[in-house]
XYZ file of C-alpha atoms in Angstrom:
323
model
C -16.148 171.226 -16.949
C -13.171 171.084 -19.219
C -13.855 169.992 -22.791
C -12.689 166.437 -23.803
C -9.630 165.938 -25.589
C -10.154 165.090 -28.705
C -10.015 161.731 -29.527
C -7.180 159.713 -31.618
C -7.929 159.172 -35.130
C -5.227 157.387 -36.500
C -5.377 156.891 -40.385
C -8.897 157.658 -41.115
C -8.364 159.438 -44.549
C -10.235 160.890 -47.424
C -8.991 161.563 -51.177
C -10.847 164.808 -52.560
C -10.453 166.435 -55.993
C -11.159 169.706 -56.664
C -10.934 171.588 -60.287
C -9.734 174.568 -61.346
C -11.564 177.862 -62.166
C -11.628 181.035 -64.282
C -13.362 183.714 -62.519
C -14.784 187.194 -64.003
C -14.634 185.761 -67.126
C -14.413 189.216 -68.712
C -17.203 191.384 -67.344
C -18.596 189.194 -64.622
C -16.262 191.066 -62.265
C -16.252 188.793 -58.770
C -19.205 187.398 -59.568
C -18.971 185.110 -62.850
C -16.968 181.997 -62.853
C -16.576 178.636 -64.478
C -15.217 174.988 -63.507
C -12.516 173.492 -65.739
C -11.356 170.239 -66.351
C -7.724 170.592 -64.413
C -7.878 169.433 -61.075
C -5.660 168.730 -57.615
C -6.126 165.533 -55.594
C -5.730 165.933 -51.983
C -5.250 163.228 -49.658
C -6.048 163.653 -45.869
C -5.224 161.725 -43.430
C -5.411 161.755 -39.556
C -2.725 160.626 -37.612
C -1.820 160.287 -33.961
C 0.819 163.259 -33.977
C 2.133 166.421 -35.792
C 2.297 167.659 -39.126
C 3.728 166.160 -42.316
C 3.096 167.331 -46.417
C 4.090 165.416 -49.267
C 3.258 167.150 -52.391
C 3.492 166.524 -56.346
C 3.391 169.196 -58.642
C 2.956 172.619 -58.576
C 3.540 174.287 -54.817
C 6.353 171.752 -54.109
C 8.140 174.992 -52.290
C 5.544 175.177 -49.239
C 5.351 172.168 -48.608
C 7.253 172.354 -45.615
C 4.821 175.097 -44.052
C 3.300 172.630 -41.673
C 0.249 174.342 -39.531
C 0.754 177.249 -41.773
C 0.181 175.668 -45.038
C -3.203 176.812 -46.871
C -5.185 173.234 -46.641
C -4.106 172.428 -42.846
C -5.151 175.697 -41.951
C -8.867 175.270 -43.304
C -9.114 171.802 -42.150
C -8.858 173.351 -38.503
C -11.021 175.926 -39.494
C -13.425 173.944 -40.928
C -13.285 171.214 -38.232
C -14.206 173.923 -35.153
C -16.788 175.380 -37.577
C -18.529 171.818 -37.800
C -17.412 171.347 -33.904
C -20.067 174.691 -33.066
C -22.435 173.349 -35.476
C -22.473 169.928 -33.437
C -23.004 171.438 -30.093
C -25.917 173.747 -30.926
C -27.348 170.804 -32.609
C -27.886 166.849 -31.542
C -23.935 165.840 -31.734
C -21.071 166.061 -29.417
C -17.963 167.874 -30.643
C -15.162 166.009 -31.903
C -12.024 168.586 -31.180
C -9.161 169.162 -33.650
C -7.695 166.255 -34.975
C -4.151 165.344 -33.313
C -1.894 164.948 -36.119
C -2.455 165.535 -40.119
C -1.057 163.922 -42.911
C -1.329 165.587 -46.351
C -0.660 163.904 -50.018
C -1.155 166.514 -52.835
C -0.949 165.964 -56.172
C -0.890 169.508 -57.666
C -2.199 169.907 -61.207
C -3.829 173.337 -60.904
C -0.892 176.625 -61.907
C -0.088 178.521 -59.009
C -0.502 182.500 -59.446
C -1.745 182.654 -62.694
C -5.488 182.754 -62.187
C -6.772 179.594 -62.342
C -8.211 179.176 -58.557
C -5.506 177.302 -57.506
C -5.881 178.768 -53.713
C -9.690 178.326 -54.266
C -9.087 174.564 -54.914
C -6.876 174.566 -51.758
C -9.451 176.352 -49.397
C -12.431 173.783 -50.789
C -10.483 170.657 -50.372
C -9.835 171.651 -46.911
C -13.323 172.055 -46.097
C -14.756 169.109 -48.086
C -12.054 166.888 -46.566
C -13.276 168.099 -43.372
C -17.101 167.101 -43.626
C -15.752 163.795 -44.719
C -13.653 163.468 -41.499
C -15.451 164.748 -38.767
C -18.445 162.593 -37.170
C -21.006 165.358 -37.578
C -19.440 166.945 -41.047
C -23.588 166.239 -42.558
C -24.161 169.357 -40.508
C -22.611 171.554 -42.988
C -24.629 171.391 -45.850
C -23.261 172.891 -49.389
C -24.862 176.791 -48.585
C -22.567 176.372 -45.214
C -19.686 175.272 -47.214
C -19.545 178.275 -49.244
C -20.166 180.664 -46.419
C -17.347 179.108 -44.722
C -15.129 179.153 -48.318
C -15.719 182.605 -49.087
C -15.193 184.188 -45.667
C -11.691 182.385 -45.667
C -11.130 183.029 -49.773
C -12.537 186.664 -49.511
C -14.312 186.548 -52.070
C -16.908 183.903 -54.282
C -16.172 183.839 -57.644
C -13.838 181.156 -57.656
C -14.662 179.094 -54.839
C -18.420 178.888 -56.229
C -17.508 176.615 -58.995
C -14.729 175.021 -57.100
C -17.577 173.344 -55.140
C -20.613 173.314 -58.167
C -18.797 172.620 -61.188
C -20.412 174.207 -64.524
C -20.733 177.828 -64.487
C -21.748 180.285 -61.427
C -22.920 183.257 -60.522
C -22.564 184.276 -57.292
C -23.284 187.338 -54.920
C -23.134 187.629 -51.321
C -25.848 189.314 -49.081
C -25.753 189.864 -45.218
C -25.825 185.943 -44.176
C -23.347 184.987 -46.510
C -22.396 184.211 -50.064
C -24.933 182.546 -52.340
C -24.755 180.994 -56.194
C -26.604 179.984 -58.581
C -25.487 177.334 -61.319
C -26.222 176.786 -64.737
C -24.991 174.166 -67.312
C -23.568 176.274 -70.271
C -24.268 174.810 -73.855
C -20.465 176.134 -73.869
C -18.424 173.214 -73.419
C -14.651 173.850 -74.384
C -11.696 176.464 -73.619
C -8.518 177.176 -74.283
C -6.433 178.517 -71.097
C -3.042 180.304 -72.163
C -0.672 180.045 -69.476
C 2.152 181.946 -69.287
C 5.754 180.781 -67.254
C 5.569 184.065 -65.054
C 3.082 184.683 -61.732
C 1.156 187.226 -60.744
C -0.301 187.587 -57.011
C -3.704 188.024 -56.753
C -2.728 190.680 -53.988
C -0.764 193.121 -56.453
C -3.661 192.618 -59.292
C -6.907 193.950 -57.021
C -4.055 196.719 -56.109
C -3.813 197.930 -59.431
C -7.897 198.698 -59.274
C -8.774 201.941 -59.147
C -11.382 202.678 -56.173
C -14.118 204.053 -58.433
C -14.868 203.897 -62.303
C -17.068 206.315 -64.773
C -20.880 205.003 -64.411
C -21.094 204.627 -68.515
C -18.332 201.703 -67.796
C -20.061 200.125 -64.897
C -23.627 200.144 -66.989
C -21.763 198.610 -70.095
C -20.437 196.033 -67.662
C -23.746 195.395 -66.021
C -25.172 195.010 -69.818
C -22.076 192.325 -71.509
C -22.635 190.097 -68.288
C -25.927 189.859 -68.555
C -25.471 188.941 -72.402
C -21.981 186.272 -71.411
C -24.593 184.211 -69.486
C -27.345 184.050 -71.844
C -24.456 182.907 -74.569
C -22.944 180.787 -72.690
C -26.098 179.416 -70.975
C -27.455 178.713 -74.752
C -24.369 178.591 -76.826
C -25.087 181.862 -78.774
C -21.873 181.252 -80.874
C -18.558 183.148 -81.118
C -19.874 186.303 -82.626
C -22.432 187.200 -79.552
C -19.361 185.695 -77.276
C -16.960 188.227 -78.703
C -19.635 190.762 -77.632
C -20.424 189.344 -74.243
C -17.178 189.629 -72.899
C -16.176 193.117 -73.619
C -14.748 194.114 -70.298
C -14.142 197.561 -68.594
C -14.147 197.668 -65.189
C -10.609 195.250 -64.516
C -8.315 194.105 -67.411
C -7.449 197.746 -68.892
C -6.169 198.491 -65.704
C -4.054 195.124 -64.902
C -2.797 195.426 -68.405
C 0.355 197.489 -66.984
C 1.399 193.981 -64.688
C 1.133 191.419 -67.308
C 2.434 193.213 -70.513
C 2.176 189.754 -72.548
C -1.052 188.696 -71.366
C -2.693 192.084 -72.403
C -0.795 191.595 -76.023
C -1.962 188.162 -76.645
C -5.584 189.432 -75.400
C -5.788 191.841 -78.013
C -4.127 189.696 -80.827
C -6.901 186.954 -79.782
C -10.255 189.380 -79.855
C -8.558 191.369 -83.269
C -9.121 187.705 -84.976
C -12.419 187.405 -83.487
C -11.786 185.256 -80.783
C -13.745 185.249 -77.506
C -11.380 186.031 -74.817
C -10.703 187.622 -71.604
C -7.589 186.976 -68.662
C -8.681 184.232 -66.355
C -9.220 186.163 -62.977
C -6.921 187.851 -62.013
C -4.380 186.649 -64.867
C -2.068 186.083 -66.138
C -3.813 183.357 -67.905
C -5.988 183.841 -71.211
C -8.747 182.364 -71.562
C -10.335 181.801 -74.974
C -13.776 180.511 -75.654
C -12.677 178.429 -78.488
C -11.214 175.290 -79.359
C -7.516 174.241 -79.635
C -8.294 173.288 -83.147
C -9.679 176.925 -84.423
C -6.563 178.652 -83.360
C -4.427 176.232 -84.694
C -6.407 176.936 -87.823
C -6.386 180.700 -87.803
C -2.480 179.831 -87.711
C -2.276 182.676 -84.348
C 1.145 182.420 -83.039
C 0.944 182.765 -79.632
C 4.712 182.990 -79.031
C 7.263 181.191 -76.957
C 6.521 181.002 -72.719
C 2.633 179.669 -73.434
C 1.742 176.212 -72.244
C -1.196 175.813 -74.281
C -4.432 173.378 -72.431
C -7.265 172.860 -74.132
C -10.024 172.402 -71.571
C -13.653 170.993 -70.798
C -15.746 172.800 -68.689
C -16.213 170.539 -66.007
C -19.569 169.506 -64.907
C -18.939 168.504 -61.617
C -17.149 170.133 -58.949
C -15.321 169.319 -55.812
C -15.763 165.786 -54.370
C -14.550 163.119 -52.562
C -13.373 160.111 -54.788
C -14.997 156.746 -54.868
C -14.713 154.648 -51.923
C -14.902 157.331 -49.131
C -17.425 159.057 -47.396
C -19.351 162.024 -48.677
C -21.275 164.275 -47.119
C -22.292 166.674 -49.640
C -26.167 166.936 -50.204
């Protein structure tokens, strides 16, 4: 028997908000990362027909991608994922919606290491559990399964959907995390005017490193959770994130970023490049560096930042299916 076409859905819609993440956070190399108080807003809503993207912000310029824009393409995803979920289980599959209608209000930097596709790739899939009649089926472990096969990796989308800080790993059945509520509870993110694709970054990686630099990884990100887990002050911070396994070796794409780095850490500030940069990220306050009288230079957009507690969700007054 043919499958049933999938039913019209016109204007059922969903508003989710999803904040923006540092991963690696120095040593924590694809495994560490942290939820930050700048977020997108993505509205979703299913219509009778076609394609249509209305965005605010930052990734104006593919906006007229249609199927092949980022969030579409993980709502379908997300929706056949919870369609094969429904029919091994006591639901009926719904089929792809017919049309989609996406509002974005884009906050989040594009290419500069702040999750921004992380935040895309979660508010397709949470937007999708709110949509689709079964989307209690994928609970939050299935979520990041589904977010880290599509993201490649889980060090970003972990907090994308926690909040706080992460650590994540992935074993045979998938990615897992663990969160924690870090007695650290402000940042400073540097942000520089120029981009950096995540793609040329990881290229720049050589394939293997000298085992004394892997063991003193192993050892400062064991130490960066423990002081930022119990807010062991800047001292023990400046310690804990010594990193040699990634930012040496990107230093050659992002010139600047590698500068400021080093000016930062020479006045004894905590910091490392957020991802996989250019963005510095300082465990400090906006206040102390204003004090120490640093001059970062022209081409920084300074934020101060909280970490942020909660991660992706689906705003008041629509339905939520996260456990």
């Amino acid at each position: 028997m043919a499958p049933a076409e999938p039913e019209n859905r016109p204007e059922k819609s969903v508003v989710v908000r999803t904040p923006a993440t540092s991963a690696n956070l120095g040593p924590g190399f694809d495994s560490l990362g942290l939820a930050l108080s700048l977020h997108d807003d993505v509205e979703v809503v299913l219509t009778g027909d076609g394609v249509s993207i209305e965005v605010d912000g930052e990734g104006a310029e593919v906006a007229d991608r249609g199927e092949r824009h980022l969030i579409v393409k993980v709502l379908r995803r997300a929706f056949d994922a919870l369609d094969d979920l429904a029919a091994a289980g006591p639901g009926q599959p719904a089929g792809q919606p017919k049309g989609i209608r996406l509002r974005c209000r884009n906050r989040i930097p594009h290419s500069r290491g702040l999750g921004s596709s992380s935040a895309a790739i979660v508010a397709g899939i949470v937007a999708a559990r709110a949509l689709h009649p079964h989307g209690d089926l994928m609970d939050d472990d299935a979520a990041l399964r589904l977010a880290t096969d599509i993201e490649g990796h889980p060090d970003n989308v972990a907090p994308c959907l926690a909040g706080g800080l992460t650590i994540a790993w992935t074993t045979p059945d998938g990615a897992r995390l663990v969160r924690l509520d870090p007695q650290v509870k402000q940042v400073v993110a540097f942000v520089p005017e120029q981009r950096l694709a995540t793609e040329r970054a990881r290229g720049l990686l050589p394939d293997s490193v000298p085992h004394a630099d892997a063991a003193a990884n192993a050892g400062r990100a064991a130490l960066l959770v423990a002081a930022l887990r119990d807010g062991l002050g800047a001292e023990v911070l400046l310690d804990a994130t010594q990193d040699r396994l990634h930012q040496n070796y990107r230093a050659p794409a992002m010139p600047e970023s590698a500068e400021l780095l080093e000016r930062l850490r020479s006045a004894g500030v905590p910091a490392v490049i957020s991802g996989a940069g250019p963005t510095v990220l300082a465990f400090t306050t906006a206040s102390r560096v204003d004090s120490m009288a640093l001059r970062v230079g022209n081409g920084w957009h300074e934020h101060p930042l909280d970490v942020a507690t909660r991660g992706a969700r689906v705003l008041p007054g629509e339905p939520d299916h996260r456990t």
